[in-house]
Coordinates of C-alpha atoms in Angstrom, one line a residue:
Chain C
X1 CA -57.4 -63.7 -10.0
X2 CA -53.6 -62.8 -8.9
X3 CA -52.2 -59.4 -9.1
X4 CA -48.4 -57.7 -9.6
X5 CA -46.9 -55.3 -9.3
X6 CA -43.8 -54.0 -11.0
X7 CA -40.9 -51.4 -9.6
X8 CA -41.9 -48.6 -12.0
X9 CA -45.7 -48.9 -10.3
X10 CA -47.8 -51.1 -13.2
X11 CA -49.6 -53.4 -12.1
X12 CA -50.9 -57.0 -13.9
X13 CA -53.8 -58.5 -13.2
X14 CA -53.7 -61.9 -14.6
X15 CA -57.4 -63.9 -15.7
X16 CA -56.6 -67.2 -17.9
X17 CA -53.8 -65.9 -20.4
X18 CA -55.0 -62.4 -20.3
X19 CA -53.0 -59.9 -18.5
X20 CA -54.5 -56.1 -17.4
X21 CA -51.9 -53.7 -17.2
X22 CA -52.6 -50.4 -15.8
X23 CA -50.4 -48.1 -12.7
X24 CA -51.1 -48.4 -9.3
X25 CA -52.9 -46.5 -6.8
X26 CA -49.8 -45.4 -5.5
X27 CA -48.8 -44.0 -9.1
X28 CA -51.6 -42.1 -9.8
X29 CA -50.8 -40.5 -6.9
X30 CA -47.7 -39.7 -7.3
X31 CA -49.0 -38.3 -10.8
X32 CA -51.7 -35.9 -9.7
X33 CA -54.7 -35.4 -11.7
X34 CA -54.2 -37.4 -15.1
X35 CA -55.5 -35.2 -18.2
X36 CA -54.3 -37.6 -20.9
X37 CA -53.6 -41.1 -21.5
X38 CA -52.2 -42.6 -25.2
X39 CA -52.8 -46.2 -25.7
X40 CA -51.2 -48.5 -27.9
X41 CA -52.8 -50.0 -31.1
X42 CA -54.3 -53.6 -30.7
X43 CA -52.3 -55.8 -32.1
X44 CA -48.7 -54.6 -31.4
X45 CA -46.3 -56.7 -29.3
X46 CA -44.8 -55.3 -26.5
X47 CA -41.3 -56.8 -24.6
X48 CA -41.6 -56.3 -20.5
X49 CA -39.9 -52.7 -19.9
X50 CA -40.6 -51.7 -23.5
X51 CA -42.8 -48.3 -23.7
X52 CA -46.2 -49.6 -23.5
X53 CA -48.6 -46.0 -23.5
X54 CA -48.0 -42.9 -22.0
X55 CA -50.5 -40.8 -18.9
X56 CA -50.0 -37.2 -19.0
X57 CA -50.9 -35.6 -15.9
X58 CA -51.1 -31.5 -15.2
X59 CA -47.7 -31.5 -14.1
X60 CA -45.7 -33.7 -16.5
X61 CA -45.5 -37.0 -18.7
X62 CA -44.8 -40.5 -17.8
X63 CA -44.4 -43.5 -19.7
X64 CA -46.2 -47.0 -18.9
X65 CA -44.0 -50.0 -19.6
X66 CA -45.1 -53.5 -20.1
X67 CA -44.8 -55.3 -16.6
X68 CA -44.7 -58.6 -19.0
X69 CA -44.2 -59.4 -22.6
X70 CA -47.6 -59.9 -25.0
X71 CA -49.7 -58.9 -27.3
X72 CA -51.7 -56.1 -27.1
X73 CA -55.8 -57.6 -27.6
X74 CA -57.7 -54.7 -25.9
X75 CA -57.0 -50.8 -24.3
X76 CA -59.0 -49.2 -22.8
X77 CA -60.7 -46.3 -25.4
X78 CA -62.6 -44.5 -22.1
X79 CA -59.8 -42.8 -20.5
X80 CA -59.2 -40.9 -24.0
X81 CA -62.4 -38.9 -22.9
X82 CA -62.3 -39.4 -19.4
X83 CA -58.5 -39.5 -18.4
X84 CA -59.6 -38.5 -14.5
X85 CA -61.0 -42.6 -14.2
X86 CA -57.0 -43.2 -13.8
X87 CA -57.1 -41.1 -10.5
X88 CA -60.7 -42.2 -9.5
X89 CA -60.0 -46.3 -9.4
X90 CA -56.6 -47.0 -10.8
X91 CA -56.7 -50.5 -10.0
X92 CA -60.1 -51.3 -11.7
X93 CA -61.9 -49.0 -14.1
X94 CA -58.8 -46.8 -14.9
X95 CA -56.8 -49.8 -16.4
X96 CA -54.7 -49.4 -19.9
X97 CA -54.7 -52.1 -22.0
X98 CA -54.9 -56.0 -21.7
X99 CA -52.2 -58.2 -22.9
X100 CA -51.9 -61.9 -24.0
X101 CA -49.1 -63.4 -21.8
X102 CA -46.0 -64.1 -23.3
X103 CA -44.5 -65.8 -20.4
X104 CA -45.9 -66.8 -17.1
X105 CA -42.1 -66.8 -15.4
X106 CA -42.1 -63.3 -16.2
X107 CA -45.5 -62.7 -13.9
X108 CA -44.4 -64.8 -11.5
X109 CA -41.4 -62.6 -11.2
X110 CA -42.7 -59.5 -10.1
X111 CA -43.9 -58.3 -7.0
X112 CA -47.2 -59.7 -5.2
X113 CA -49.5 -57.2 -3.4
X114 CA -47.6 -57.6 -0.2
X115 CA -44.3 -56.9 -2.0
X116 CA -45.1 -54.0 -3.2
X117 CA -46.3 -53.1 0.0
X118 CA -43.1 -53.3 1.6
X119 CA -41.8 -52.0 -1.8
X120 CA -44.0 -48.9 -1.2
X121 CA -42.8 -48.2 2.5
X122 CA -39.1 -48.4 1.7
X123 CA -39.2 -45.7 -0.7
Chain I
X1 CA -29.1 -16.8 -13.3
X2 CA -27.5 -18.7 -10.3
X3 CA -29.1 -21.9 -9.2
X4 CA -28.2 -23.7 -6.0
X5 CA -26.6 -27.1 -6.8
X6 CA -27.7 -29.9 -5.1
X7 CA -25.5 -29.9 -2.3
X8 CA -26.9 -26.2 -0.8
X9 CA -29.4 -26.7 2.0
X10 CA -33.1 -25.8 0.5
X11 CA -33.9 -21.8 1.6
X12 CA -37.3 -22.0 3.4
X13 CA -40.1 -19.2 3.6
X14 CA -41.2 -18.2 6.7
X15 CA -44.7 -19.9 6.2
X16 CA -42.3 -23.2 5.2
X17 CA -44.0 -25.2 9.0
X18 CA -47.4 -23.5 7.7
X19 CA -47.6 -25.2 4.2
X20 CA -45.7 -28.7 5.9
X21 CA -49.1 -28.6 8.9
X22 CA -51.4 -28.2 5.3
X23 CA -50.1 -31.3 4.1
X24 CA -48.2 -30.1 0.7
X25 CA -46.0 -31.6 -1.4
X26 CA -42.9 -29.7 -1.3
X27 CA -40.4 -29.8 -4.1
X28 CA -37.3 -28.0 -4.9
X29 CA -37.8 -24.1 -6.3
X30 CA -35.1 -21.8 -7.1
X31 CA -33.1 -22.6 -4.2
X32 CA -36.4 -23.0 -1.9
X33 CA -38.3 -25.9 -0.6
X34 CA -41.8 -24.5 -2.1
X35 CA -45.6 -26.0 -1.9
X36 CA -46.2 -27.6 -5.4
X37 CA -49.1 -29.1 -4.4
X38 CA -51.3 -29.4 -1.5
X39 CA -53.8 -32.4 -0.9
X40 CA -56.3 -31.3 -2.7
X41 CA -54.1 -31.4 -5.9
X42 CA -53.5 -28.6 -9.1
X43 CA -56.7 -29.4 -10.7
X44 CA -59.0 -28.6 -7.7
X45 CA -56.4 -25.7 -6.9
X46 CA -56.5 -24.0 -10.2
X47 CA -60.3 -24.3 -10.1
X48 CA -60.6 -22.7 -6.9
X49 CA -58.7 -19.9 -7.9
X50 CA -60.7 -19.1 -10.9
X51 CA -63.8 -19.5 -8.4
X52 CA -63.0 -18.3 -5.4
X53 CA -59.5 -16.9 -4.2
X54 CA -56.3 -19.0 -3.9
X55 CA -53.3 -18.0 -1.7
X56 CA -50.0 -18.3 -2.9
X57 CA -47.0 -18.1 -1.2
X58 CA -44.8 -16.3 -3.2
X59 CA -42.3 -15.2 -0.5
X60 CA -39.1 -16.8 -2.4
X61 CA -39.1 -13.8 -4.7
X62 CA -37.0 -10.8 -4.5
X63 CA -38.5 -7.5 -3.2
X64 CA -36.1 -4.6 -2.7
X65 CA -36.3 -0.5 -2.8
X66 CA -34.1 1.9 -5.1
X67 CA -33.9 4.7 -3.5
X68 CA -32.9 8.0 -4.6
X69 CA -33.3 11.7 -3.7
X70 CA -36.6 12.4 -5.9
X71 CA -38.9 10.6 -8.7
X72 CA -36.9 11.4 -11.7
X73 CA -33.8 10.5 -10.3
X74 CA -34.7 7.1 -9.1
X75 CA -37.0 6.6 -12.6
X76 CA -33.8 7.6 -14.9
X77 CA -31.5 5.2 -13.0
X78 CA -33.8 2.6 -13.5
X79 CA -34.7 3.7 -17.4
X80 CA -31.4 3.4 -17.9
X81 CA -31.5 -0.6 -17.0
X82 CA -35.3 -1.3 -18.2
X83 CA -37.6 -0.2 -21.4
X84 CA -40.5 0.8 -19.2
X85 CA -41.3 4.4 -18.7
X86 CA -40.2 5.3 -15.2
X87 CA -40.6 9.1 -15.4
X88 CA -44.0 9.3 -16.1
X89 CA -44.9 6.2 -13.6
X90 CA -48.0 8.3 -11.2
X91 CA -47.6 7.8 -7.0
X92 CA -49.2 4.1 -6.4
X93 CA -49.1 2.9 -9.9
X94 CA -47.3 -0.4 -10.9
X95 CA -46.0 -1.6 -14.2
X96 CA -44.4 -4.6 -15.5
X97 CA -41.0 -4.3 -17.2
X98 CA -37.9 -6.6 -18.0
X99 CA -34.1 -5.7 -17.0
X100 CA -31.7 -5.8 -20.3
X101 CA -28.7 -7.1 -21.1
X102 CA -26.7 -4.9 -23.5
X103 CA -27.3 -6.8 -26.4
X104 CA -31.3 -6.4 -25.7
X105 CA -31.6 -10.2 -24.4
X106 CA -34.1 -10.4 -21.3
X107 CA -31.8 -11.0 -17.6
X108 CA -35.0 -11.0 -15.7
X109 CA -38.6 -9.4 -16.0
X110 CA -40.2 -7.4 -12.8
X111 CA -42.7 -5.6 -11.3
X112 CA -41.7 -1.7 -10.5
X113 CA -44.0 0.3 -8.1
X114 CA -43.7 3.9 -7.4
X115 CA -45.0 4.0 -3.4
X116 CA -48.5 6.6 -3.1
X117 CA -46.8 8.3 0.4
X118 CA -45.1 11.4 -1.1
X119 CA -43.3 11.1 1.9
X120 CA -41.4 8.0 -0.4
X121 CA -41.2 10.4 -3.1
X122 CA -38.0 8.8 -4.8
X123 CA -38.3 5.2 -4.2
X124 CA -39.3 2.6 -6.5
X125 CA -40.6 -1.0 -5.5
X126 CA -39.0 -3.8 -7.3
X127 CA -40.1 -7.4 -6.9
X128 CA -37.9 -10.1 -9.8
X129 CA -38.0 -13.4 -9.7
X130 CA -36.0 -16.2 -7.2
X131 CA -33.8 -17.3 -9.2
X132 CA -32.4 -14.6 -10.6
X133 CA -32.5 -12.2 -7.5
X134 CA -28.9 -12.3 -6.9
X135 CA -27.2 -11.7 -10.1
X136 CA -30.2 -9.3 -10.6
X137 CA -29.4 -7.2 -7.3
X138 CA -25.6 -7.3 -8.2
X139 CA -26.6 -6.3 -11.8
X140 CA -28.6 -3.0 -10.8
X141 CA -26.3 -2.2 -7.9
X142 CA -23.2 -1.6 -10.0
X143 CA -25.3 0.2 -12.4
X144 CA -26.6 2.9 -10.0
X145 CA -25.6 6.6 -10.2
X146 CA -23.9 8.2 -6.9
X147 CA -27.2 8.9 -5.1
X148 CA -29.6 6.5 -5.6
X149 CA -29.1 3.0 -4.0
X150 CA -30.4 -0.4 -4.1
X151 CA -32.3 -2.0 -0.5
X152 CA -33.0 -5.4 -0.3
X153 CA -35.7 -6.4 1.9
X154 CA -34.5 -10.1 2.9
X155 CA -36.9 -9.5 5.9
X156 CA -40.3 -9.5 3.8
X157 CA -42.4 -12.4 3.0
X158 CA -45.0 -12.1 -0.1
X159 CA -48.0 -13.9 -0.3
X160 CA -50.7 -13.6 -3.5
X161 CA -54.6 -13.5 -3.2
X162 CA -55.5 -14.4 -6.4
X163 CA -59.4 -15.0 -7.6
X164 CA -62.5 -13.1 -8.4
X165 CA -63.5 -13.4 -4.5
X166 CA -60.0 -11.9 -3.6
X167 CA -61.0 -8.3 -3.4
X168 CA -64.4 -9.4 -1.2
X169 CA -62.0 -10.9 1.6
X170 CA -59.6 -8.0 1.8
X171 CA -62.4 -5.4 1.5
X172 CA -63.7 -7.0 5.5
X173 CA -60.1 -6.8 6.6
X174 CA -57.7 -4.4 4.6
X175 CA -58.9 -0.3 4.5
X176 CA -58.9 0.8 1.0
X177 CA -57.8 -2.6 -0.8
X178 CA -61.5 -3.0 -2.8
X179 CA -61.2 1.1 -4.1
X180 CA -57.4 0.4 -6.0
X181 CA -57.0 0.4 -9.8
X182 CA -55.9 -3.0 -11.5
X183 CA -51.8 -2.5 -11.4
X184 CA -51.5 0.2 -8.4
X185 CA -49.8 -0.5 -4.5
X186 CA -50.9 0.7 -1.2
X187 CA -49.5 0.8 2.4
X188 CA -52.1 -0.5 4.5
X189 CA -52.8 -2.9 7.2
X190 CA -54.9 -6.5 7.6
X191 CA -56.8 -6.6 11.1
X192 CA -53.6 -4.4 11.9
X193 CA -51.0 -6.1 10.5
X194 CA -49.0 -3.6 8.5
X195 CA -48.8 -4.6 4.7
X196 CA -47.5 -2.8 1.4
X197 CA -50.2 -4.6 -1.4
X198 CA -50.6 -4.4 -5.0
X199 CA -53.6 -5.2 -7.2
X200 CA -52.2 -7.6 -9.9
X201 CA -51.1 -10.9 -9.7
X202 CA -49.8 -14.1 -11.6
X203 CA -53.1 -15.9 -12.4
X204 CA -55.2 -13.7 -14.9
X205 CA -57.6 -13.1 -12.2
X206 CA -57.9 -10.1 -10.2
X207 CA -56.0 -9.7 -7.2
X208 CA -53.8 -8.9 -4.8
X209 CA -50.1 -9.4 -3.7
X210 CA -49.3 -8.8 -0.1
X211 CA -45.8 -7.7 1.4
X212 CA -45.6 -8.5 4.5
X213 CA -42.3 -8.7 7.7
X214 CA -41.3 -11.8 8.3
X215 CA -42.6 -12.3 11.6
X216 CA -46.0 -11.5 10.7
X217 CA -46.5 -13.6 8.0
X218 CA -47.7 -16.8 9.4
X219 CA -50.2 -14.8 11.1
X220 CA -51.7 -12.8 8.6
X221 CA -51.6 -16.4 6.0
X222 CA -53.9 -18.4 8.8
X223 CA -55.7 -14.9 9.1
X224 CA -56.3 -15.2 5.1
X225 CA -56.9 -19.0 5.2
X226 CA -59.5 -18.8 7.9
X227 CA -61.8 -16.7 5.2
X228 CA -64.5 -18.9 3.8
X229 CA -63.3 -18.2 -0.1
X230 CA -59.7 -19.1 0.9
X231 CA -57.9 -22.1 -0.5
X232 CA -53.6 -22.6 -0.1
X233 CA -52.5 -23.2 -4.1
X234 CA -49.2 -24.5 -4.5
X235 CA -46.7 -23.4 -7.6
X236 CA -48.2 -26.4 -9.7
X237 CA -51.7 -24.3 -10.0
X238 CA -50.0 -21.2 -10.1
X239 CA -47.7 -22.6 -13.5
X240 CA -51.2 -23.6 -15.1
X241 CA -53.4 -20.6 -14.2
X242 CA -50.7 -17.9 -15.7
X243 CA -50.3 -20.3 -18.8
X244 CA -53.9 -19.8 -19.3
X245 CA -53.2 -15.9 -18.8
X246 CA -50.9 -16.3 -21.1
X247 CA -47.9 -15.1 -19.0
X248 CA -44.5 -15.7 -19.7
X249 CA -42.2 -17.8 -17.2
X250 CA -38.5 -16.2 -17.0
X251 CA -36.4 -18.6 -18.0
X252 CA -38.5 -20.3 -20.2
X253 CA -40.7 -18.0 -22.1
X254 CA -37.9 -15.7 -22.1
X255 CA -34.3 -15.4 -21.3
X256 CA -31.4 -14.1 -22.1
X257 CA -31.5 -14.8 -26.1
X258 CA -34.9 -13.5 -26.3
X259 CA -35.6 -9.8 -26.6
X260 CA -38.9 -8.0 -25.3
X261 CA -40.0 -7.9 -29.2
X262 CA -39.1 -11.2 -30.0
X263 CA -40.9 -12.5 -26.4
X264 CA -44.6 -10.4 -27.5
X265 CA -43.7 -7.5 -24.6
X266 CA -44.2 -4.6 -26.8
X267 CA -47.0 -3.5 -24.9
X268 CA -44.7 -2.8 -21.7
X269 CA -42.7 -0.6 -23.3
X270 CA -44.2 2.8 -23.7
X271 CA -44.4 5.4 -26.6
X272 CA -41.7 7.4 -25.3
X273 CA -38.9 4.7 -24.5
X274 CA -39.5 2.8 -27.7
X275 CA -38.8 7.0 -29.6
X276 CA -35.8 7.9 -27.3
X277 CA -34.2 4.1 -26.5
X278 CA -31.9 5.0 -24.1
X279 CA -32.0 1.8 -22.3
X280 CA -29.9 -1.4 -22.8
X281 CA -30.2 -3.1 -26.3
X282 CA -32.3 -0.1 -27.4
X283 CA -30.6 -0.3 -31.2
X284 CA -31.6 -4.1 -31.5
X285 CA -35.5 -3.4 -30.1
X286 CA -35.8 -0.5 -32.3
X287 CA -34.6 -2.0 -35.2
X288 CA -36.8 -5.1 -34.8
X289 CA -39.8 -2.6 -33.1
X290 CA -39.1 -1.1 -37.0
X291 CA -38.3 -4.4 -39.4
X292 CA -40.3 -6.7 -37.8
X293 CA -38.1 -9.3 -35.1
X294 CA -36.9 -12.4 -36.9
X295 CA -39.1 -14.8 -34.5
X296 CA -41.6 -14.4 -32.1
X297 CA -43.2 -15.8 -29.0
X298 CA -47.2 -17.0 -30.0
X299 CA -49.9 -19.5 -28.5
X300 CA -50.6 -22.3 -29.6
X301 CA -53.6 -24.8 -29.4
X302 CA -54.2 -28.2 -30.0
X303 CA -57.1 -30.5 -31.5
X304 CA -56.4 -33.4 -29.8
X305 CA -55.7 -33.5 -25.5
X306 CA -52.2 -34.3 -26.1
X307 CA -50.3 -31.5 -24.0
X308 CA -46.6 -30.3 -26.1
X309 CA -44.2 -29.8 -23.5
X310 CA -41.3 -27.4 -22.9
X311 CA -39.1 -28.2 -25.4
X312 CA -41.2 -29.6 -28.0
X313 CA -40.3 -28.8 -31.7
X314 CA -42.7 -26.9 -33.6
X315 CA -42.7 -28.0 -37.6
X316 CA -44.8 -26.4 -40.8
X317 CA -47.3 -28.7 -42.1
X318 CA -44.1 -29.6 -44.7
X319 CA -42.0 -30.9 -41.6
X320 CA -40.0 -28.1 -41.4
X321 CA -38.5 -27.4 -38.1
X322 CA -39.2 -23.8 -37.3
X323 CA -39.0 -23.3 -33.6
X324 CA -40.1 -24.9 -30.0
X325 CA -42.5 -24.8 -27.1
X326 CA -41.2 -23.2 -24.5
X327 CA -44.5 -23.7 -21.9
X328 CA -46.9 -25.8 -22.4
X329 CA -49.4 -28.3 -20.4
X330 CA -53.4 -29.0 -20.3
X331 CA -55.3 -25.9 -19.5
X332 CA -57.8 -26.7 -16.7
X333 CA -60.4 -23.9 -17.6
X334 CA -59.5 -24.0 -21.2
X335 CA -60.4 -27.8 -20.9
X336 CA -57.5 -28.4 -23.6
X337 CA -54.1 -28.2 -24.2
X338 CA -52.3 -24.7 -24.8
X339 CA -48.7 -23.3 -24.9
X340 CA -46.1 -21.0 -25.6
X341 CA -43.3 -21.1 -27.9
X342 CA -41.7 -19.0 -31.1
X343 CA -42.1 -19.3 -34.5
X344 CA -40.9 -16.8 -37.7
X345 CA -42.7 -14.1 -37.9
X346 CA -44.0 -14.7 -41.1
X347 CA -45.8 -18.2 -39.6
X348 CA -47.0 -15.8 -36.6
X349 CA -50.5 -15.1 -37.7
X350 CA -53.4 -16.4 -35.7
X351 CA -55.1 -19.3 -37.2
X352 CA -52.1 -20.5 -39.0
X353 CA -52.0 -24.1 -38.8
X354 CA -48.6 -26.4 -37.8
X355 CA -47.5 -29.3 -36.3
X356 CA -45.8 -29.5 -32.8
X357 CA -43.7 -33.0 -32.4
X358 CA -44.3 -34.8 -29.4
X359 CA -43.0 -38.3 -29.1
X360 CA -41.9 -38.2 -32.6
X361 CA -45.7 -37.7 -33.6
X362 CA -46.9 -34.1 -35.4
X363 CA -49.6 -32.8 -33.5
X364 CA -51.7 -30.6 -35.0
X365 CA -52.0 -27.2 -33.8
X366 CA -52.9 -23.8 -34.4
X367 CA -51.1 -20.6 -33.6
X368 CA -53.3 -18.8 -31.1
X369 CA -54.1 -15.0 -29.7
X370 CA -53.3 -15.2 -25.7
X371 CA -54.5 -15.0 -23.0
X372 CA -56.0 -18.3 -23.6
X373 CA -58.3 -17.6 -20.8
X374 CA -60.0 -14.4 -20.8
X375 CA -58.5 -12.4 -18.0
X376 CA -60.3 -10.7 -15.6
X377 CA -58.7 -7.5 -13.8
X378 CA -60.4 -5.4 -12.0
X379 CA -61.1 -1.9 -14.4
X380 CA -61.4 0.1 -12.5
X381 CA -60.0 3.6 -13.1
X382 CA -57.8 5.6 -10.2
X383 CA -60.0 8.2 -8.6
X384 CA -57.9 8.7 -5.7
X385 CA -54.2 9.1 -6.5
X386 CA -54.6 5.1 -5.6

């Protein structure tokens, strides 16, 4: 299982063809406490950068963008009800939506866990 | 309303080390580098506060004194730039009022406070908001009779107790806090720390807002946060909790092109003004205090957990634009989303249904009665003189 990471804070987590997309630890921070996620239908195709759901937190709303190009195949339904398992465990149970890969050049492009690492401490 | 561009150094309160040693997130606030946040984060914050007691450091607003020979010349020089009645304001009682351009649009809204020390007989406590504190001081100075003149206390720090368990922490420190009346001030002191407090607040809740020199301030905020029901709660909480209260945000809620009828003040302005005007904009607010104001400010609540934001256009269920959020966010305590914005009067009924437009989506929503949390001031009546 390999992860990235993108420069707006998503993160991909990549099993066969299947890419999870949710935001980073870091992001969530950065967000406070997260009162409401909206989640694309399954089924629409998403380019990499393109709006892919949106996480309201108390203070203000962000969008998610696609770290890659695919086809939405699953989102996550929980966080409509419980929006604060985005805070909890970002990088596993507070994940968006899953994706069929468009392009593996475009994963390999972005950031590996140690990249965004660095990323992270240069902001 | 001046704003400092981004080249001005950030103002800092004198608790600015205190909230840094806490940990908060500080952002950029009228001109001040204020708490937002503090680890803990606005949920938790705005909880406490409805729990317990939050403390707020509210030090970036303006406090000053007009000061005049006696009461009613003070109160007429003042009624002369505000719709609240000044003249008939008792010793220690408060009362919230807004200062008025000519044309009846809102420059500011503040808190006035007639001192309980006959002694003061003749000054009137204002506290306005940051970001408008300088055009407001120059506004009300060049407006002043020969007599009576404006002091602004640069040299005082303000810090808010806010929460049900507010009053049990000042009764163990502060003589006489726990016996004052919901909107009333008192000179007092805090394990001997001279303060000049007020029973109201920003939140809802009951509470207290605290006066305080400079140089005592970190002091008497460790004092405060060293009490078991005592939480810091940056400006974050403190945006959510008054939304819930249903308190309007200068600036947002109303400004300049919205009048004290049009922005759902009524109530602050008492039988007398609203008969004898006399006060900027007084033929525009007695007209519409008569006809009815063309639009006004409502709630508004949601079926979904979507939250409208500021700006947010506000639609009849036939797509018809008719106004826009001008607050809005997820209520913590509610548990839903809520805001504020204006609509035609004639859509201004509770219960009547709409859409707000967020992401290009209509929401449904519902135009609401506020507060949308009950508030909970202490009644309590003045028995003695406050």
């Amino acid at each position: 299982m390999t992860i990235r990471y993108s420069k707006d804070h998503e993160y991909v987590r990549l099993e066969g063809d299947v890419a999870t997309v949710g935001i980073s630890h870091y992001a969530q921070e950065q967000l406070g406490d997260v009162v409401f996620v909206e989640l694309p239908a399954v089924g629409k195709i998403v380019e990499q950068g393109g709006e892919a759901a949106v996480v309201e937190s108390v203070k203000a709303a962000s969008e998610v963008y696609a770290p890659v190009s695919g086809e939405v195949v699953e989102v996550n339904s929980e966080l409509e009800a419980t929006p604060a398992t985005v805070n909890e465990d970002a990088e596993g149970k507070g994940w968006f939506l899953k994706l069929k890969l468009a392009s593996q050049d475009e994963f390999n492009a972005l950031m590996s866990e140690a990249d965004y690492k660095a990323y992270l401490e240069s902001l | 309303m001046s704003h400092a561009d981004d080249t001005t150094p950030l103002l800092k309160t004198p608790l600015h080390a205190a909230h840094a040693a806490l940990g908060a997130k500080l952002v950029p606030f009228a001109g001040y580098d204020m708490p937002v946040q503090y680890p803990t984060g606005i949920l938790t914050e705005h909880n406490w506060t409805r729990e317990s007691a939050g403390l707020f450091d509210v030090s970036h607003m303006g406090q000053a004194s007009l000061i005049g020979p006696d009461h009613a010349t003070t109160a007429k020089a003042l009624e002369a730039l505000i719709p609240a009645d000044m003249l008939n304001l008792k010793p220690g009682q408060q009362r919230y009022s807004q200062l008025l351009a000519e044309d009846g649009g809102i420059l500011d809204d503040l808190m006035v406070a007639r001192p309980s020390d006959p002694t003061k007989d003749g000054v009137l406590l204002l506290v306005v908001n940051a970001a408008c504190k300088t055009d407001d001081y120059a506004h009300i100075a060049a407006r002043l009779p020969a007599g009576v003149t404006l002091e602004i206390h640069e040299d005082r720090a303000l810090i808010a107790l806010q929460g049900p368990k507010a009053v049990d922490v000042m009764a163990r420190h502060a003589p006489g806090a726990a016996d004052m009346a919901f909107m009333t001030v008192l000179v007092t002191t805090y394990d001997g720390i001279p303060i000049s407090i007020s029973r109201s607040g920003y939140t809802g809740e009951d509470g207290y807002e605290i006066s305080v020199a400079d140089g005592d301030a970190e002091t008497l905020w460790n004092k405060l946060l060293a009490e078991p029901e005592v939480k810091p709660i940056g400006l974050g909480a403190r945006d959510s909790l008054r939304l819930e209260a249903g308190l309007c945000l200068y600036g947002h809620d109303i400004d300049t092109t919205t009048s004290p009828v049009e922005g759902a003040l009524v109530w602050s302005i008492q039988k007398r003004r609203r008969e004898e005007g006399g006060f900027p904009g007084a033929a525009r607010i007695q007209r519409e205090l008569k006809d009815g104001p063309a639009r006004v400010r409502v709630g508004l609540t949601f079926e979904g957990r979507a939250p409208a934001r500021e700006g947010a256009e506000i639609a009849t269920k036939d797509g018809t634009i008719v106004g826009r959020i001008t607050s809005g966010g997820f209520g913590p305590t509610l548990g839903a989303p809520m805001a504020l914005g204006y609509v035609p009067t004639a859509l201004s009924a509770p219960g009547t249904k709409v859409d707000v437009i967020v992401r290009g989506k209509p929401l449904p929503a519902t135009i609401a009665t506020t507060p949308f949390v009950p508030q909970r001031y202490v009644r309590k009546t003045a028995t003695k003189g406050a």
